[in-house]
């Protein structure tokens, strides 16, 4: 009973800001305030997993991307979950920023969609101002700086920015903490460990394009097979020198069925 | 009898007491301990010889002082108030599952796996024991043979696993002596699960995969009943009801059962346990088929453990591999994965020097 009333009072406090705060607002660390009435992450915590409303920020997804000789392969699943409920089985987790840049989404769907659209806007403005396309490195830096501006405030986003620019194929992992890493292969989401096993095992630098497609599909398919929060279809993109192409959109149940039967 | 004496059963007629109502065979102050509730309270006799008759379910009774305290504080250093800061890989602390923090509960730091195929059962594990973020032992055996046709992989607290495996081995041996046949894998799993049940809610943490070959003791048939198993696909993780009948009907062949101290007992074709298990699962899902040969099976198991040690910090060092067939278990030589890691690194470096020439800067 007391727990329920506590969460209710916190809800009402957020909706109507108090005339005088119950605690003095103090900056404990740079960028963090102690005033709970306007702290989004504290508010969300108060709502989650009590009676009734459950706003659960899950990281329910599997996305993977890897560089190889002929470009970058990007593969994502398509399940959007809200707690135990599957909100969508065909969510789009890849945002096509421009014909040479892709961004994947994992974490909170709302945060990802908003911030990556903002990134798309910034990339377009860059192109208009400077008359040349933005590099992958700069685009990922823009996104990571946006994340750093809201660090500690409850954003949840794990994204991979993939593209092809003057330096060749580019792959960056950007996090809601502001982490920005360049690498050869990344996988995000709660199904990432399953995908890592498959892709680490089958990865070779000199793969053919078809082998790379198959590796990306397998990674997502096996992850969705074991992870409850991933599923739906595999959306597979291939970033080539002259832009990205969408390779396929295959149902994971079909894929698993084929793998079990020994067909490829 | 000397054996009964050793086991603490001083009263010769053990069997008639099995059917006696529980209240009669108990000491009054022990009456609650088997129902899970009173385990924290009352005088809990040690398993040195008891005065009155025994219930057959009382396999092992620990010293009472360890249990009378609240189990939450047992052996604990004071924790920080924020549960999320707890190092959940610490092997002496249980993993406290957080609602919403992680979508799956991680076992303790290890990678173990077991799967069945037409040529028997493969059980494999890494050999790293970690404690508080450090490697306590780089060469600990996590696959322990229980009897000639049964091995068990261990995950969880190392001490708990080692102890309960020995207790299980003792009980299986007693069963074999009493009934003149080996207990089946499913029966051994049930036995272990029931032995662990009184400790549910305490910090006991054992997640074992029992991998064995069931066969009749008197007619040691070397031909497995493969036709019953050949139709079961690996996608059906539930037990194949048609084949998995009781031991009396003579079910033979490979069997893998997962037992954990929460009380879960699952029979299936393929299990992997531990913090490295997700990495191993994807390899196994893609590589394990019923009809594979023993070499293929060993290669897949080794690759799965290697991939898990590649990505998981709490798994590593060597890989142990056991193969159980109708003739018993056989152990492959322990292989140091460091060699494999360096071989792969060389291969990647050779490939990379080829890559740099392809992407020219425009």
XYZ file of C-alpha atoms in Angstrom:
626
model
C 0.000 0.000 0.000
C 2.679 2.467 0.943
C 4.634 1.686 -2.193
C 1.656 2.399 -4.363
C 0.929 5.712 -2.757
C 4.574 6.706 -3.060
C 4.618 6.151 -6.773
C 1.329 7.982 -7.215
C 2.625 11.015 -5.388
C 5.751 11.026 -7.508
C 3.642 10.948 -10.623
C 1.609 13.929 -9.574
C 4.700 15.797 -8.517
C 6.112 15.445 -11.993
C 2.968 16.565 -13.746
C 2.526 19.749 -11.695
C 5.836 21.198 -10.594
C 5.839 22.080 -6.902
C 5.743 25.679 -5.825
C 8.739 25.079 -3.624
C 10.858 22.011 -4.066
C 10.901 19.622 -1.147
C 14.664 19.385 -1.430
C 17.011 22.149 -2.480
C 18.173 21.783 -6.036
C 21.898 21.191 -5.984
C 24.358 20.209 -8.639
C 26.111 17.181 -7.294
C 28.134 16.509 -10.372
C 28.294 18.496 -13.521
C 25.162 17.898 -15.482
C 23.239 16.109 -12.740
C 20.618 17.658 -10.537
C 19.095 16.367 -7.351
C 15.653 17.703 -8.033
C 13.686 14.569 -8.595
C 10.608 16.350 -9.750
C 12.192 17.153 -13.083
C 14.598 14.283 -13.464
C 13.354 12.089 -16.271
C 15.238 8.959 -15.373
C 14.097 9.026 -11.749
C 10.552 9.541 -12.868
C 10.739 6.596 -15.166
C 12.171 4.423 -12.433
C 9.281 5.353 -10.197
C 6.838 4.221 -12.836
C 8.445 1.013 -13.803
C 7.378 -2.306 -12.426
C 5.033 -1.092 -9.733
C 1.344 -1.906 -9.882
C -0.171 -1.072 -13.192
C 2.021 1.088 -15.359
C 5.224 -0.533 -16.405
C 7.439 1.625 -18.512
C 10.294 -0.735 -18.995
C 13.154 0.455 -21.087
C 14.332 -2.767 -22.522
C 17.253 -3.205 -24.767
C 15.361 -5.872 -26.560
C 16.845 -6.217 -29.939
C 19.715 -7.637 -31.896
C 21.626 -5.627 -34.428
C 24.961 -6.368 -35.965
C 27.302 -4.799 -38.470
C 30.707 -5.777 -39.759
C 33.199 -4.503 -42.281
C 34.727 -6.768 -44.841
C 36.510 -6.441 -48.107
C 33.484 -5.457 -50.121
C 31.941 -2.974 -47.725
C 29.817 -3.117 -44.616
C 27.013 -5.530 -43.836
C 24.260 -4.329 -41.539
C 21.676 -6.762 -40.191
C 18.925 -6.077 -37.661
C 15.904 -7.876 -36.291
C 12.482 -6.258 -36.204
C 10.879 -6.899 -32.846
C 9.844 -3.941 -30.689
C 8.952 -5.017 -27.174
C 7.453 -3.132 -24.262
C 8.137 -5.292 -21.256
C 6.592 -8.635 -22.021
C 4.426 -7.348 -24.807
C 5.544 -7.371 -28.416
C 4.616 -3.944 -29.615
C 5.589 -4.533 -33.196
C 6.970 -7.449 -35.116
C 8.026 -5.372 -38.070
C 9.683 -2.365 -36.570
C 12.219 -0.607 -38.669
C 15.476 -0.416 -36.808
C 17.658 0.994 -39.552
C 17.410 4.641 -40.422
C 18.572 5.605 -43.874
C 20.239 8.910 -43.222
C 21.366 9.441 -46.789
C 22.293 7.116 -49.636
C 25.745 6.693 -48.106
C 24.932 6.546 -44.383
C 22.929 4.144 -42.297
C 22.148 4.188 -38.600
C 20.910 1.215 -36.577
C 18.772 1.498 -33.485
C 18.709 -0.430 -30.253
C 17.551 0.551 -26.814
C 14.625 2.845 -26.395
C 12.819 3.115 -29.698
C 11.705 6.676 -29.111
C 15.185 7.921 -28.235
C 16.740 6.200 -31.211
C 14.226 7.456 -33.712
C 14.336 11.011 -32.473
C 18.061 11.403 -32.179
C 18.854 9.696 -35.413
C 16.387 11.824 -37.274
C 18.089 14.810 -35.704
C 21.380 13.408 -36.935
C 19.917 13.062 -40.417
C 18.913 16.683 -40.312
C 22.395 17.740 -39.261
C 23.979 15.670 -42.012
C 21.759 17.319 -44.595
C 22.606 20.764 -43.293
C 26.307 19.889 -43.414
C 25.991 18.893 -47.036
C 24.176 22.091 -47.937
C 26.693 24.291 -46.149
C 29.889 22.572 -47.236
C 28.839 21.197 -50.620
C 30.193 17.764 -49.797
C 28.876 14.757 -47.953
C 29.645 14.370 -44.293
C 32.152 11.700 -43.352
C 31.099 8.732 -41.220
C 33.512 9.799 -38.540
C 32.007 13.279 -38.329
C 28.439 12.003 -38.363
C 29.124 9.600 -35.527
C 30.856 12.370 -33.610
C 27.808 14.594 -33.980
C 25.591 11.882 -32.566
C 27.954 11.086 -29.739
C 28.138 14.764 -28.755
C 24.361 14.935 -28.684
C 24.383 11.961 -26.326
C 27.022 13.550 -24.133
C 24.870 16.627 -23.749
C 22.185 14.525 -22.077
C 24.421 12.141 -20.232
C 22.970 10.749 -17.024
C 19.457 11.861 -17.873
C 18.038 8.530 -18.818
C 18.558 8.282 -22.546
C 18.914 4.794 -23.873
C 20.397 4.282 -27.282
C 22.932 1.945 -28.808
C 23.531 2.689 -32.417
C 25.934 1.858 -35.184
C 26.666 4.430 -37.837
C 27.765 2.787 -41.054
C 28.777 4.422 -44.260
C 31.219 4.772 -47.083
C 33.184 7.965 -47.418
C 36.538 9.077 -48.796
C 38.404 6.923 -46.302
C 36.548 3.838 -47.372
C 33.950 1.859 -45.436
C 33.261 3.232 -41.973
C 31.643 1.650 -38.930
C 31.193 3.398 -35.605
C 29.374 2.341 -32.465
C 27.712 5.195 -30.551
C 26.189 4.795 -27.122
C 23.882 6.788 -24.850
C 26.875 7.278 -22.541
C 28.685 9.065 -25.321
C 30.894 6.100 -26.168
C 32.074 6.263 -29.730
C 34.156 3.409 -31.052
C 35.420 2.616 -34.487
C 35.731 -1.045 -35.208
C 35.506 -3.944 -37.538
C 32.477 -5.608 -36.065
C 29.841 -4.677 -33.519
C 26.658 -6.139 -32.246
C 24.222 -4.394 -29.921
C 21.108 -5.261 -28.000
C 20.393 -8.063 -25.605
C 20.790 -10.658 -28.292
C 24.255 -9.437 -29.120
C 26.104 -12.252 -27.437
C 24.424 -14.830 -29.628
C 25.290 -12.844 -32.710
C 28.896 -12.432 -31.590
C 29.372 -16.180 -31.371
C 28.200 -16.772 -34.903
C 29.931 -13.861 -36.573
C 33.249 -14.346 -34.754
C 33.242 -17.926 -35.806
C 32.410 -17.426 -39.456
C 34.110 -14.140 -40.190
C 36.904 -13.973 -42.723
C 38.237 -10.801 -44.241
C 38.140 -12.208 -47.759
C 34.576 -13.469 -47.734
C 32.512 -13.214 -50.864
C 29.488 -10.979 -50.813
C 27.085 -13.913 -50.623
C 28.952 -15.450 -47.725
C 28.828 -12.147 -45.891
C 25.067 -11.873 -46.416
C 24.655 -15.381 -45.084
C 26.781 -14.624 -42.043
C 24.738 -11.546 -41.223
C 21.478 -13.460 -41.607
C 22.723 -16.333 -39.489
C 23.868 -14.039 -36.734
C 20.461 -12.433 -36.384
C 18.589 -15.688 -36.892
C 20.434 -17.526 -34.124
C 20.089 -14.568 -31.805
C 16.346 -14.385 -32.340
C 16.129 -18.135 -31.820
C 17.505 -17.898 -28.293
C 16.647 -14.377 -27.207
C 13.071 -13.698 -26.271
C 13.252 -10.007 -27.036
C 14.433 -10.355 -30.614
C 12.456 -11.694 -33.488
C 10.441 -10.848 -36.544
C 12.384 -10.473 -39.749
C 16.008 -9.902 -40.630
C 16.552 -6.620 -42.452
C 19.844 -6.880 -44.268
C 21.678 -3.952 -45.842
C 24.942 -3.857 -47.747
C 26.931 -0.644 -47.793
C 28.866 -0.466 -51.029
C 31.113 2.105 -52.562
C 28.287 3.754 -54.440
C 25.739 3.635 -51.650
C 23.760 1.109 -49.666
C 21.389 -1.499 -50.975
C 18.742 -3.351 -49.075
C 19.486 -6.990 -49.626
C 16.619 -8.855 -48.076
C 13.912 -8.995 -45.484
C 13.525 -12.584 -44.350
C 11.424 -14.075 -41.632
C 13.605 -15.608 -38.935
C 11.386 -18.620 -38.414
C 11.884 -19.522 -42.044
C 15.615 -19.108 -41.686
C 15.845 -21.268 -38.598
C 13.731 -23.917 -40.229
C 16.084 -23.961 -43.194
C 19.169 -24.143 -41.012
C 17.783 -27.000 -38.996
C 17.003 -28.931 -42.089
C 20.527 -28.421 -43.325
C 19.599 -26.299 -46.297
C 21.099 -22.872 -46.792
C 26.362 -53.281 8.164
C 29.438 -51.217 7.617
C 27.857 -49.320 4.751
C 24.849 -48.317 6.763
C 27.091 -47.261 9.540
C 29.100 -45.082 7.224
C 25.961 -43.488 5.889
C 24.635 -42.892 9.349
C 21.778 -45.341 9.115
C 22.056 -47.188 12.368
C 18.719 -48.905 12.236
C 18.952 -51.968 10.032
C 15.447 -52.011 8.584
C 15.599 -48.976 6.417
C 13.045 -50.055 3.853
C 9.971 -50.452 6.067
C 10.408 -46.919 7.261
C 10.060 -45.448 3.822
C 6.350 -45.967 3.868
C 5.917 -44.669 7.394
C 4.210 -41.304 7.652
C 6.713 -38.518 7.826
C 5.721 -37.330 11.258
C 6.608 -40.640 12.819
C 10.062 -40.861 11.401
C 11.071 -37.376 12.350
C 12.366 -35.918 15.496
C 9.861 -33.281 16.557
C 12.223 -30.428 16.139
C 13.153 -31.491 12.649
C 9.643 -31.740 11.412
C 9.736 -28.646 9.299
C 12.964 -28.826 7.467
C 11.876 -30.841 4.489
C 9.032 -28.565 3.586
C 11.316 -25.738 2.793
C 9.830 -23.326 5.229
C 11.423 -24.067 8.501
C 14.892 -24.490 7.229
C 16.057 -21.346 8.894
C 14.654 -21.987 12.273
C 14.999 -25.181 14.079
C 17.608 -27.522 15.297
C 18.957 -29.178 12.250
C 20.775 -32.282 13.093
C 24.122 -32.921 11.640
C 24.479 -35.964 9.514
C 26.433 -37.925 11.998
C 24.330 -40.957 13.069
C 20.754 -40.142 13.947
C 18.918 -41.541 16.858
C 15.651 -42.508 15.329
C 14.602 -43.791 11.968
C 15.441 -41.963 8.835
C 13.389 -40.737 6.002
C 15.020 -41.752 2.738
C 14.906 -38.178 1.522
C 17.340 -37.097 4.194
C 20.409 -37.604 2.171
C 22.597 -34.968 3.597
C 22.065 -32.827 6.610
C 24.492 -30.007 7.107
C 25.673 -28.625 10.390
C 22.908 -26.633 11.976
C 24.834 -23.477 12.756
C 25.269 -22.694 9.099
C 21.581 -22.820 8.434
C 19.996 -21.244 11.473
C 21.147 -17.803 10.519
C 19.295 -15.919 7.874
C 20.467 -17.204 4.528
C 20.655 -13.743 3.084
C 23.460 -12.896 5.473
C 25.180 -16.210 5.256
C 28.780 -15.704 4.339
C 28.115 -12.266 2.998
C 30.136 -9.161 3.210
C 27.875 -6.146 3.621
C 26.575 -5.164 0.256
C 26.021 -1.738 -1.115
C 22.422 -0.691 -1.089
C 22.259 -0.424 -4.823
C 21.815 -3.952 -6.072
C 22.928 -3.014 -9.532
C 26.428 -2.331 -8.257
C 26.886 -5.855 -6.989
C 29.471 -7.721 -8.912
C 27.183 -10.453 -10.005
C 29.985 -12.612 -11.184
C 31.287 -13.075 -7.684
C 31.058 -16.773 -7.192
C 30.170 -16.725 -3.531
C 27.237 -14.389 -4.022
C 24.207 -15.531 -5.882
C 23.002 -13.724 -8.890
C 20.110 -11.634 -7.662
C 17.898 -11.376 -10.651
C 16.724 -7.845 -11.240
C 13.379 -7.307 -12.815
C 13.943 -5.376 -15.979
C 17.682 -4.889 -15.631
C 18.703 -7.824 -17.808
C 16.545 -9.906 -20.019
C 18.198 -13.139 -18.933
C 19.797 -14.173 -15.671
C 23.442 -14.852 -15.977
C 24.882 -17.784 -14.199
C 28.255 -17.478 -12.726
C 31.385 -17.061 -14.730
C 31.834 -20.090 -16.830
C 30.907 -21.762 -20.068
C 29.721 -25.341 -20.002
C 27.728 -27.232 -22.538
C 26.331 -30.663 -23.204
C 24.478 -32.137 -26.136
C 23.375 -35.526 -27.375
C 23.792 -36.972 -30.836
C 23.766 -40.371 -32.410
C 27.211 -41.270 -31.172
C 26.645 -40.404 -27.537
C 26.875 -37.256 -25.498
C 29.488 -34.532 -25.587
C 30.145 -32.509 -22.456
C 32.558 -29.608 -22.671
C 33.562 -26.737 -20.437
C 36.209 -24.098 -19.989
C 38.530 -24.232 -16.975
C 38.582 -20.770 -15.499
C 37.465 -20.191 -11.922
C 36.986 -16.539 -11.208
C 36.567 -14.744 -7.916
C 35.907 -11.032 -7.488
C 37.128 -10.227 -10.962
C 40.326 -12.205 -10.650
C 41.133 -15.624 -11.937
C 41.319 -17.864 -8.918
C 42.302 -20.965 -10.828
C 43.044 -21.254 -14.544
C 42.876 -25.028 -14.589
C 39.827 -26.112 -12.658
C 37.881 -29.104 -13.897
C 34.275 -28.246 -14.518
C 33.211 -31.526 -16.037
C 33.217 -34.138 -13.310
C 32.604 -37.800 -13.936
C 29.974 -39.194 -11.634
C 30.037 -42.803 -12.611
C 31.185 -44.819 -15.545
C 28.385 -43.670 -17.837
C 27.527 -40.275 -16.442
C 29.393 -37.009 -16.362
C 28.131 -33.756 -15.008
C 29.112 -30.246 -15.973
C 29.161 -27.739 -13.155
C 28.359 -24.086 -13.091
C 27.720 -21.812 -10.169
C 29.661 -21.788 -6.981
C 32.642 -24.100 -7.411
C 32.509 -25.415 -3.875
C 28.819 -26.208 -4.034
C 29.164 -27.967 -7.344
C 32.089 -30.101 -6.266
C 30.350 -31.141 -3.063
C 27.002 -31.970 -4.616
C 28.596 -33.936 -7.382
C 30.318 -36.115 -4.812
C 27.109 -36.538 -2.874
C 25.299 -37.485 -6.040
C 28.027 -39.961 -6.911
C 27.686 -41.530 -3.501
C 23.932 -41.808 -3.764
C 24.109 -43.299 -7.218
C 26.583 -45.862 -6.012
C 24.301 -46.774 -3.147
C 21.429 -47.127 -5.575
C 23.510 -49.347 -7.770
C 24.423 -51.568 -4.857
C 20.874 -51.829 -3.608
C 19.110 -52.393 -6.891
C 21.829 -54.022 -8.939
C 21.473 -51.609 -11.798
C 22.613 -48.125 -12.627
C 20.183 -45.329 -12.148
C 19.224 -43.621 -15.396
C 20.298 -40.092 -16.193
C 16.795 -38.834 -15.666
C 16.642 -40.586 -12.326
C 19.978 -39.139 -11.278
C 18.757 -35.697 -12.258
C 15.604 -36.163 -10.223
C 17.659 -37.316 -7.278
C 19.933 -34.301 -7.465
C 17.002 -31.963 -7.856
C 15.278 -33.361 -4.792
C 18.452 -33.222 -2.771
C 18.875 -29.572 -3.641
C 15.292 -28.674 -2.938
C 15.662 -28.128 0.830
C 18.214 -25.454 0.048
C 15.960 -23.456 -2.203
C 16.057 -19.848 -1.179
C 19.536 -20.066 0.273
C 22.636 -19.057 -1.603
C 23.359 -22.494 -2.827
C 24.067 -22.125 -6.506
C 24.452 -25.199 -8.613
C 23.564 -25.422 -12.279
C 24.567 -28.794 -13.600
C 24.048 -30.586 -16.859
C 24.021 -34.322 -16.402
C 25.136 -36.065 -19.557
C 24.956 -39.790 -19.640
C 24.229 -42.918 -21.477
C 21.368 -45.045 -20.235
C 21.545 -48.721 -20.772
C 20.572 -51.912 -19.025
C 23.083 -53.140 -16.530
C 22.602 -56.815 -17.174
C 22.447 -56.679 -20.936
C 25.035 -54.112 -21.785
C 23.806 -53.445 -25.262
C 26.255 -51.550 -27.390
C 23.739 -50.718 -30.070
C 21.833 -47.625 -29.064
C 18.180 -47.370 -29.888
C 18.847 -44.746 -32.481
C 15.643 -45.226 -34.407
C 13.635 -43.832 -31.523
C 15.738 -40.710 -31.371
C 16.332 -40.124 -35.040
C 12.975 -38.511 -35.597
C 13.227 -35.976 -32.858
C 14.415 -32.684 -34.255
C 16.626 -30.414 -32.272
C 14.024 -27.690 -32.339
C 11.836 -29.561 -29.891
C 13.555 -28.950 -26.630
C 10.831 -30.659 -24.654
C 11.465 -34.286 -23.911
C 10.516 -36.700 -26.623
C 7.656 -38.279 -24.815
C 7.503 -41.308 -26.992
C 11.032 -42.312 -26.183
C 11.530 -40.912 -22.715
C 9.531 -43.397 -20.715
C 10.633 -44.727 -17.380
C 13.791 -46.692 -16.959
C 11.881 -49.905 -16.504
C 10.888 -50.000 -20.141
C 14.520 -50.120 -21.125
C 15.152 -46.742 -22.663
C 18.697 -46.672 -23.856
C 20.842 -44.084 -25.443
C 22.243 -40.655 -24.810
C 20.503 -38.303 -22.435
C 21.136 -34.728 -21.313
C 19.310 -33.259 -18.340
C 19.793 -29.817 -16.832
C 19.385 -29.440 -13.073
C 19.678 -26.237 -11.167
C 19.405 -25.293 -7.547
C 16.276 -23.227 -8.192
C 14.606 -26.558 -8.638
C 14.497 -26.530 -12.417
C 14.984 -29.854 -14.110
C 14.824 -29.999 -17.887
C 15.491 -32.740 -20.304
C 16.626 -31.754 -23.740
C 19.015 -32.294 -26.554
C 21.332 -29.360 -26.028
C 22.198 -27.167 -23.071
C 24.750 -24.532 -22.345
C 25.135 -22.929 -18.944
C 27.084 -19.988 -17.664
C 27.951 -16.435 -18.527
C 29.492 -17.551 -21.793
C 26.486 -19.605 -22.756
C 24.908 -17.146 -25.233
C 28.057 -17.154 -27.303
C 28.157 -20.914 -27.273
C 24.455 -21.370 -27.977
C 24.563 -19.716 -31.352
C 27.432 -21.939 -32.496
C 25.717 -25.040 -31.195
C 22.347 -24.169 -32.691
C 23.934 -23.866 -36.079
C 26.250 -26.824 -35.870
C 24.700 -29.665 -33.903
C 22.812 -32.326 -35.814
C 21.664 -35.687 -34.613
C 23.537 -37.556 -37.322
C 26.927 -35.952 -36.861
C 30.059 -37.980 -36.292
C 32.030 -37.944 -33.066
C 34.826 -35.853 -34.575
C 32.379 -33.255 -35.854
C 30.654 -33.141 -32.509
C 33.916 -32.636 -30.670
C 34.916 -29.916 -33.124
C 31.633 -28.061 -32.695
C 31.819 -28.293 -28.910
C 35.370 -27.027 -28.893
C 34.534 -24.157 -31.237
C 31.569 -23.179 -29.090
C 33.656 -23.055 -25.918
C 36.399 -21.198 -27.753
C 33.997 -18.529 -29.025
C 32.600 -18.099 -25.557
C 36.054 -17.674 -24.068
C 36.857 -15.233 -26.868
C 34.103 -12.829 -25.861
C 33.365 -13.588 -22.227
C 35.814 -12.354 -19.629
C 34.846 -14.976 -17.078
C 35.519 -17.955 -19.305
C 38.881 -18.914 -20.602
C 42.123 -20.812 -20.314
C 41.555 -24.400 -21.397
C 38.746 -26.522 -22.717
C 37.826 -29.935 -21.348
C 35.904 -32.337 -23.471
C 34.230 -35.601 -22.445
C 32.502 -38.031 -24.761
C 30.049 -40.512 -23.249
C 29.119 -43.595 -25.212
C 27.638 -46.940 -24.410
C 31.042 -48.080 -23.255
C 31.437 -45.251 -20.781
C 32.995 -41.832 -20.789
C 36.200 -40.912 -22.475
C 38.125 -37.764 -21.828
C 39.963 -35.828 -24.466
C 43.151 -34.138 -23.587
C 42.770 -30.696 -22.122
C 43.554 -28.126 -24.764
C 44.899 -24.691 -24.084
C 42.869 -22.173 -26.048
C 45.692 -19.673 -26.050
C 47.197 -21.572 -28.998
C 43.969 -21.336 -30.919
C 43.668 -17.643 -30.159
C 47.122 -16.893 -31.512
C 46.559 -19.044 -34.572
C 43.402 -17.140 -35.351
C 45.115 -13.826 -34.761
C 47.804 -14.764 -37.271
C 45.218 -15.731 -39.796
C 43.423 -12.422 -39.367
C 46.635 -10.479 -39.703
C 47.476 -12.236 -42.908
C 44.067 -11.386 -44.265
C 44.332 -7.785 -43.144
C 47.495 -7.127 -45.083
C 45.503 -8.123 -48.127
C 42.725 -5.713 -47.186
C 44.819 -2.593 -47.045
C 45.667 -2.818 -50.701
C 42.034 -3.044 -51.780
C 40.623 0.172 -50.372
C 42.526 2.890 -52.154
C 41.952 6.464 -51.154
C 40.344 8.487 -53.871
